[in-house]
PDB file of C-alpha atoms in Angstrom:
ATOM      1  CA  UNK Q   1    -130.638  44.833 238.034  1.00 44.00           C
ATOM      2  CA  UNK Q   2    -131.094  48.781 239.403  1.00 45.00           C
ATOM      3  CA  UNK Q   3    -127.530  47.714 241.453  1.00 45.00           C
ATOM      4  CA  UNK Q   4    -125.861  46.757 238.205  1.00 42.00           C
ATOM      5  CA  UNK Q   5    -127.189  49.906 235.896  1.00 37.00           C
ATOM      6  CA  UNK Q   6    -126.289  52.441 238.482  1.00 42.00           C
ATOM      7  CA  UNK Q   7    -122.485  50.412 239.161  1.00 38.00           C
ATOM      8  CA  UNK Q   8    -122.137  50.884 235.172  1.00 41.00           C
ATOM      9  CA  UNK Q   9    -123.713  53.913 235.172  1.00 38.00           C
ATOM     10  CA  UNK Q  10    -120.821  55.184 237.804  1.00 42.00           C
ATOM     11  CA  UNK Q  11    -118.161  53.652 235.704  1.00 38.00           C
ATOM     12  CA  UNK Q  12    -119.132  55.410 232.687  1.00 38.00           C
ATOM     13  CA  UNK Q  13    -119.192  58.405 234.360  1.00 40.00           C
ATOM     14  CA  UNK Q  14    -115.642  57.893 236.400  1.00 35.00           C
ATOM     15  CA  UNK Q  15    -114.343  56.669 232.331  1.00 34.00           C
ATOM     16  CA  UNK Q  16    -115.583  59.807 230.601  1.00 37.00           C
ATOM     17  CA  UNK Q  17    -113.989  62.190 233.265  1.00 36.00           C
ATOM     18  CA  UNK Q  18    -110.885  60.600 233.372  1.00 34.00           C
ATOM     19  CA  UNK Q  19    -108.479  61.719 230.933  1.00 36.00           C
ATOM     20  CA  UNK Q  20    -106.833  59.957 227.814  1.00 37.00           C
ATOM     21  CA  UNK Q  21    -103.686  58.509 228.405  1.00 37.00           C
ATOM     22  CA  UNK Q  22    -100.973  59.621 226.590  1.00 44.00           C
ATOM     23  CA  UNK Q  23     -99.980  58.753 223.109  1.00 56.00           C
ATOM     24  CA  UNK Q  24     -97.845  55.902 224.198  1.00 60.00           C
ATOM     25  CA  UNK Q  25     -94.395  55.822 221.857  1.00 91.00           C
ATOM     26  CA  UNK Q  26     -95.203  59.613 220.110  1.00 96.00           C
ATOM     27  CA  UNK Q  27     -91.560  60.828 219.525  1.00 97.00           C
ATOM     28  CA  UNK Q  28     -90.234  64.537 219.121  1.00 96.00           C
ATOM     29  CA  UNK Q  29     -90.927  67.962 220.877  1.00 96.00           C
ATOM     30  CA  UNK Q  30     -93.950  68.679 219.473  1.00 97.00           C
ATOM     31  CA  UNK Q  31     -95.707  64.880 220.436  1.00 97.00           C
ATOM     32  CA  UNK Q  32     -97.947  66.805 223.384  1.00 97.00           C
ATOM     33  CA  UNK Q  33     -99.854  68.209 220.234  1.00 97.00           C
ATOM     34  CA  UNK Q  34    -100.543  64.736 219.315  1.00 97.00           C
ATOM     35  CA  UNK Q  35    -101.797  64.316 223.168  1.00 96.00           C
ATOM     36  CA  UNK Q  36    -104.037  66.726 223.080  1.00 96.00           C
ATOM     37  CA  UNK Q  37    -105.672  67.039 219.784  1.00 97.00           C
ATOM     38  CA  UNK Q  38    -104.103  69.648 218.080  1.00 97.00           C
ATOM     39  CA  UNK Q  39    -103.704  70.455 214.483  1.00 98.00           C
ATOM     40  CA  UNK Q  40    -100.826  68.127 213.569  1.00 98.00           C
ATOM     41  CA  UNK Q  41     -99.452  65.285 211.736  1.00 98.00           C
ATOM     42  CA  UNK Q  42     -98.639  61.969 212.977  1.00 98.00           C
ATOM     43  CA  UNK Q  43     -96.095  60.927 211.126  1.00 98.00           C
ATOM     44  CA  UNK Q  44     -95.560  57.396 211.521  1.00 98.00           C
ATOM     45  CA  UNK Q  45     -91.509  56.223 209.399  1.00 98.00           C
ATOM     46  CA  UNK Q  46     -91.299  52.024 208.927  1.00 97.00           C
ATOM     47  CA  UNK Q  47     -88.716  50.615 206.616  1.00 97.00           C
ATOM     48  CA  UNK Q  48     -85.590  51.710 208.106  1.00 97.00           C
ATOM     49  CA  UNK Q  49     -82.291  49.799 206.656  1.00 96.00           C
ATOM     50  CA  UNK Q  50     -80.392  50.025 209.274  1.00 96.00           C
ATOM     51  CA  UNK Q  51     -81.036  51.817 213.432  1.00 97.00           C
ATOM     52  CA  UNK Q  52     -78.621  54.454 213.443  1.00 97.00           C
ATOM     53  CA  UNK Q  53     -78.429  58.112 212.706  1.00 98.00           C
ATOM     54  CA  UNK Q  54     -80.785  60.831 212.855  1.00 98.00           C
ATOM     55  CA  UNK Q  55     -84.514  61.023 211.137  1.00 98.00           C
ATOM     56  CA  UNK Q  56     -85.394  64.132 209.892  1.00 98.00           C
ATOM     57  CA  UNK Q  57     -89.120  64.966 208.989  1.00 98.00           C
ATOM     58  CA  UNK Q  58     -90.089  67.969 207.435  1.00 98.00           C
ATOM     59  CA  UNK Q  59     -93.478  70.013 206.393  1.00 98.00           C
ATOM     60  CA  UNK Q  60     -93.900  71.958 203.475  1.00 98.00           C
ATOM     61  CA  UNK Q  61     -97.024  74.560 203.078  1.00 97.00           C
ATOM     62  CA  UNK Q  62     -99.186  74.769 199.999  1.00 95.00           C
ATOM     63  CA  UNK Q  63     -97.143  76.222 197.870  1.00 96.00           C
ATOM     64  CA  UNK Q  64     -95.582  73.861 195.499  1.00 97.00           C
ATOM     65  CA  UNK Q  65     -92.723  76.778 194.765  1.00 97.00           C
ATOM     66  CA  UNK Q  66     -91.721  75.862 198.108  1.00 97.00           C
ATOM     67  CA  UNK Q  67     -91.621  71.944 198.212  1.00 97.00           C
ATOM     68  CA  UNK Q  68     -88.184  71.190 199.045  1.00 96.00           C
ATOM     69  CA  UNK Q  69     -86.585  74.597 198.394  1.00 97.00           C
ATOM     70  CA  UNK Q  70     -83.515  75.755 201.016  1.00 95.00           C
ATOM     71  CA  UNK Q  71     -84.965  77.299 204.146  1.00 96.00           C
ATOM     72  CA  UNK Q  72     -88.874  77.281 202.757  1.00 97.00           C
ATOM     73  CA  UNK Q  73     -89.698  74.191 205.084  1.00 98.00           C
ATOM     74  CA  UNK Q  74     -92.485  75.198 207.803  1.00 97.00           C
ATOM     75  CA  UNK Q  75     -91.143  72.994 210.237  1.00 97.00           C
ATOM     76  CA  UNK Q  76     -88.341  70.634 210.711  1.00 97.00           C
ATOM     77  CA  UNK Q  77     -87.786  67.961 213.772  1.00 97.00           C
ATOM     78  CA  UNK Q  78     -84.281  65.573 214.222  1.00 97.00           C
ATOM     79  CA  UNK Q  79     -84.474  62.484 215.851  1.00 97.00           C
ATOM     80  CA  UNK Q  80     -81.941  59.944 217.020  1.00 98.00           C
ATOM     81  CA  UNK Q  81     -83.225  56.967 215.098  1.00 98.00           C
ATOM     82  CA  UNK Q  82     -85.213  54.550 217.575  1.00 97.00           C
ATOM     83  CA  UNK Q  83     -83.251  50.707 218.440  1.00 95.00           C
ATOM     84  CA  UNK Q  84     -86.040  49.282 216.803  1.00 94.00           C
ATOM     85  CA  UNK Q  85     -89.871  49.357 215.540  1.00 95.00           C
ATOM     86  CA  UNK Q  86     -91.691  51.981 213.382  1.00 97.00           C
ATOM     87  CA  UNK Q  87     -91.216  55.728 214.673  1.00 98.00           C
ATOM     88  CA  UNK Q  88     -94.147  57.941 215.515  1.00 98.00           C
ATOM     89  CA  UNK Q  89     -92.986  61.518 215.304  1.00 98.00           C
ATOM     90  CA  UNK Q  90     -95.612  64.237 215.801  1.00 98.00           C
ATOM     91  CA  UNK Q  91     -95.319  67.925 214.224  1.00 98.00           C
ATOM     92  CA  UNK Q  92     -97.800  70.430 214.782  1.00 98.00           C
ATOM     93  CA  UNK Q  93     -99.151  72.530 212.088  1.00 98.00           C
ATOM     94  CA  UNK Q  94    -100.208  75.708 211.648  1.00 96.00           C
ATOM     95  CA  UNK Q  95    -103.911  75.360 210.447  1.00 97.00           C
ATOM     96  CA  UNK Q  96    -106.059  72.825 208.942  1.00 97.00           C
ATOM     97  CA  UNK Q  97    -104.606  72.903 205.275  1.00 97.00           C
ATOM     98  CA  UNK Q  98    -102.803  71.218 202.599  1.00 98.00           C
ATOM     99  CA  UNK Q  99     -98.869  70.247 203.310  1.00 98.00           C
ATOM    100  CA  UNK Q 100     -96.050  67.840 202.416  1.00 98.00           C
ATOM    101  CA  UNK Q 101     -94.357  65.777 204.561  1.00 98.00           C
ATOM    102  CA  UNK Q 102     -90.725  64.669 203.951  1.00 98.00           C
ATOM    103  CA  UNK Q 103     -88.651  62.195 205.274  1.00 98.00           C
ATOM    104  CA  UNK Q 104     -84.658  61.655 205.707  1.00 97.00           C
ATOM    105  CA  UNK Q 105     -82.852  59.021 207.208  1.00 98.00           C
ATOM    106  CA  UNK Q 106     -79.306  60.127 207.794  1.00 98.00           C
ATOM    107  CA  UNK Q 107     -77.623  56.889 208.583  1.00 97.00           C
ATOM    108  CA  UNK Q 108     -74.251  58.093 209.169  1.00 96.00           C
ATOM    109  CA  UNK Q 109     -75.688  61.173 211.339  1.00 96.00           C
ATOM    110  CA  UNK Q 110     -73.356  63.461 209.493  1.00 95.00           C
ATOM    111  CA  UNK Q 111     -76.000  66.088 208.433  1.00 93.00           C
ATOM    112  CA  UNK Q 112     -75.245  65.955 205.042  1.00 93.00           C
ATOM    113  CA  UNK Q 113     -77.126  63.246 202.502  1.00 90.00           C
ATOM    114  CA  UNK Q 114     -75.280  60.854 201.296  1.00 91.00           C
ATOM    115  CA  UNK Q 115     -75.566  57.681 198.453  1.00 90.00           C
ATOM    116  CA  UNK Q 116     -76.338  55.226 201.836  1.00 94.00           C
ATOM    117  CA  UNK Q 117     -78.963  57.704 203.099  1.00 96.00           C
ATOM    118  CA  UNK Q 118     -82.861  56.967 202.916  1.00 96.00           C
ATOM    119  CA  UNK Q 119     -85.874  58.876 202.303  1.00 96.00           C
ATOM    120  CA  UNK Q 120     -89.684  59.162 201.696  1.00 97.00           C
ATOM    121  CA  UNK Q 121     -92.484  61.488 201.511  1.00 98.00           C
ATOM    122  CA  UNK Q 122     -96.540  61.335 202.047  1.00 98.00           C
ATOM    123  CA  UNK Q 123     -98.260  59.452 199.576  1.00 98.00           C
ATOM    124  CA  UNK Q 124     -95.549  57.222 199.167  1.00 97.00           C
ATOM    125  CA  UNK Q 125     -94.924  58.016 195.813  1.00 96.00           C
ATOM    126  CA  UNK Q 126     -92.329  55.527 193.845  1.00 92.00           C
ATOM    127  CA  UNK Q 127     -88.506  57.049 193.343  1.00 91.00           C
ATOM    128  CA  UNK Q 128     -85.724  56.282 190.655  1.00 89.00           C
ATOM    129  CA  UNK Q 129     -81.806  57.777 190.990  1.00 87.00           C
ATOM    130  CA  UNK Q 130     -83.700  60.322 187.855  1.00 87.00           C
ATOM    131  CA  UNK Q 131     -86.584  61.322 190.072  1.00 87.00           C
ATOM    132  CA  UNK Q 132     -85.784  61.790 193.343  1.00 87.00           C
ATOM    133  CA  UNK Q 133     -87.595  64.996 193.845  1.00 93.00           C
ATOM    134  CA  UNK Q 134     -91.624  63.621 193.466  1.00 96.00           C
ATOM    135  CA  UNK Q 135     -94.151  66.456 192.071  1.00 96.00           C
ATOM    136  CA  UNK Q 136     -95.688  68.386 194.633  1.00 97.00           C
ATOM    137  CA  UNK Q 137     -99.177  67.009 193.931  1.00 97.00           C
ATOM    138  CA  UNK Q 138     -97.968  63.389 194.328  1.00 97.00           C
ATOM    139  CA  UNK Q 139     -97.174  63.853 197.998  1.00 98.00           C
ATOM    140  CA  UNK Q 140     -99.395  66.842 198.904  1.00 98.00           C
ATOM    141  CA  UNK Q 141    -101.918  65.679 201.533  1.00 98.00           C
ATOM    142  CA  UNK Q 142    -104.620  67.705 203.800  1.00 97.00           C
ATOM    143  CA  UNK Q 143    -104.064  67.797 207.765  1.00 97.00           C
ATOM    144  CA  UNK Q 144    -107.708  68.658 209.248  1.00 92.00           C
ATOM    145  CA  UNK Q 145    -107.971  69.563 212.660  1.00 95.00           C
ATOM    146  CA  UNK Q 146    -107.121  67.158 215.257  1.00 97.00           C
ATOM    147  CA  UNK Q 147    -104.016  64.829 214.584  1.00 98.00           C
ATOM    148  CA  UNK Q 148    -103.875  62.977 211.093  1.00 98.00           C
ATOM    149  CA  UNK Q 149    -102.308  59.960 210.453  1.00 98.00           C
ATOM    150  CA  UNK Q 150     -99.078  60.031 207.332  1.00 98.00           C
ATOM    151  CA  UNK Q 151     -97.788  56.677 206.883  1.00 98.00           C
ATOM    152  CA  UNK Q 152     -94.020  57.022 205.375  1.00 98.00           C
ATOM    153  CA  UNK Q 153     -91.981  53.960 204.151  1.00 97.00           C
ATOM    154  CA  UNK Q 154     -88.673  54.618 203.736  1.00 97.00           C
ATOM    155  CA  UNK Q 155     -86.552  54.394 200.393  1.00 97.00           C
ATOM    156  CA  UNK Q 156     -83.060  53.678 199.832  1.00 96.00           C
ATOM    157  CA  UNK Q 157     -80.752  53.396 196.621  1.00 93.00           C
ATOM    158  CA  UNK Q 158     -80.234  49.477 196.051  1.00 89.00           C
ATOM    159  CA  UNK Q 159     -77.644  49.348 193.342  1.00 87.00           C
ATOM    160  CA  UNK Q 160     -79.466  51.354 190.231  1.00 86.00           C
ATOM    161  CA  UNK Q 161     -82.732  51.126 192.279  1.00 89.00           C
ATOM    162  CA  UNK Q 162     -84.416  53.114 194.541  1.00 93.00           C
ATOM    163  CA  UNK Q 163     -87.154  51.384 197.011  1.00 93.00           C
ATOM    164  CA  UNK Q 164     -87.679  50.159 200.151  1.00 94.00           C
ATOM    165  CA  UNK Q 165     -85.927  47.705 202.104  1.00 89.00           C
ATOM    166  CA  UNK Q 166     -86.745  43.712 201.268  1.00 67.00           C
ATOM    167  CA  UNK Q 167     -89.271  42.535 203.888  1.00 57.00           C
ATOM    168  CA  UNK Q 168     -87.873  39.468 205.595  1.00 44.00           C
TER     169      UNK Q 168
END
């Protein structure tokens, strides 16, 4: 019984020295914060019409003035969108705090957004072709340290509809 304690014992010890592996999957230039623990968002984009173009995700302080105004974003990082399965993209923040995440799916990759182009923001909040800019406090959410978690589901115009993409 001492034999098996002190094997398990050993193998605790070898386990707790031996580092984490890697975020498998974590996409963009910022995913070794994710690795390591910093202050950053995890930004994890399902619902994707179609797998081409870029993916654009975007961070907005706490300033609602700012939410989605030219050249106020905090930080910005393009992707090639992934052959398949829900993207991970990390961005590392500042500081604990309160931010806004937003979402673009350029299908065409032409940089500029067009009616076939999809979108979303944290919090998920519901869209229509006369709202397509939420309120700040609908999509506001608070990073603390270490890496949090945004889940964004991508929304796309469907005739005079916005939403996301039937399941099936």
């Amino acid at each position: 019984m001492a034999k098996i304690l002190a094997v398990g014992l050993g193998m605790a010890a070898f386990l707790a020295s031996t580092p984490a592996p890697a975020m498998a999957g974590v996409l963009g230039g910022d995913a070794a914060a994710c690795t390591r623990g910093d202050t950053a968002f995890l930004v994890r984009v399902d619902g994707f019409k179609t797998r081409t173009g870029i993916l654009r995700v975007q961070i907005y302080g706490d300033n609602p003035a700012d939410f989605l105004a030219k050249g106020r974003k905090l930080r910005r990082i393009d992707l090639p969108v992934t052959e398949h399965g829900r993207m991970d993209v990390c961005i590392a923040l500042p500081a604990a705090g309160s931010y806004a995440v937003a979402v673009r799916h350029d299908v065409d990759g032409n940089g500029k957004s067009g009616w076939s182009d999809g979108g979303g923001f944290s919090r998920n909040p519901g869209l229509s072709l006369l709202r397509l800019k939420p309120e700040f406090r609908d999509v506001v959410v608070r990073a603390g340290p270490g890496v949090s978690p945004i889940d964004v589901r991508l929304q796309y115009r469907r005739g005079l509809a916005i939403g996301p993409v039937a399941a099936g």
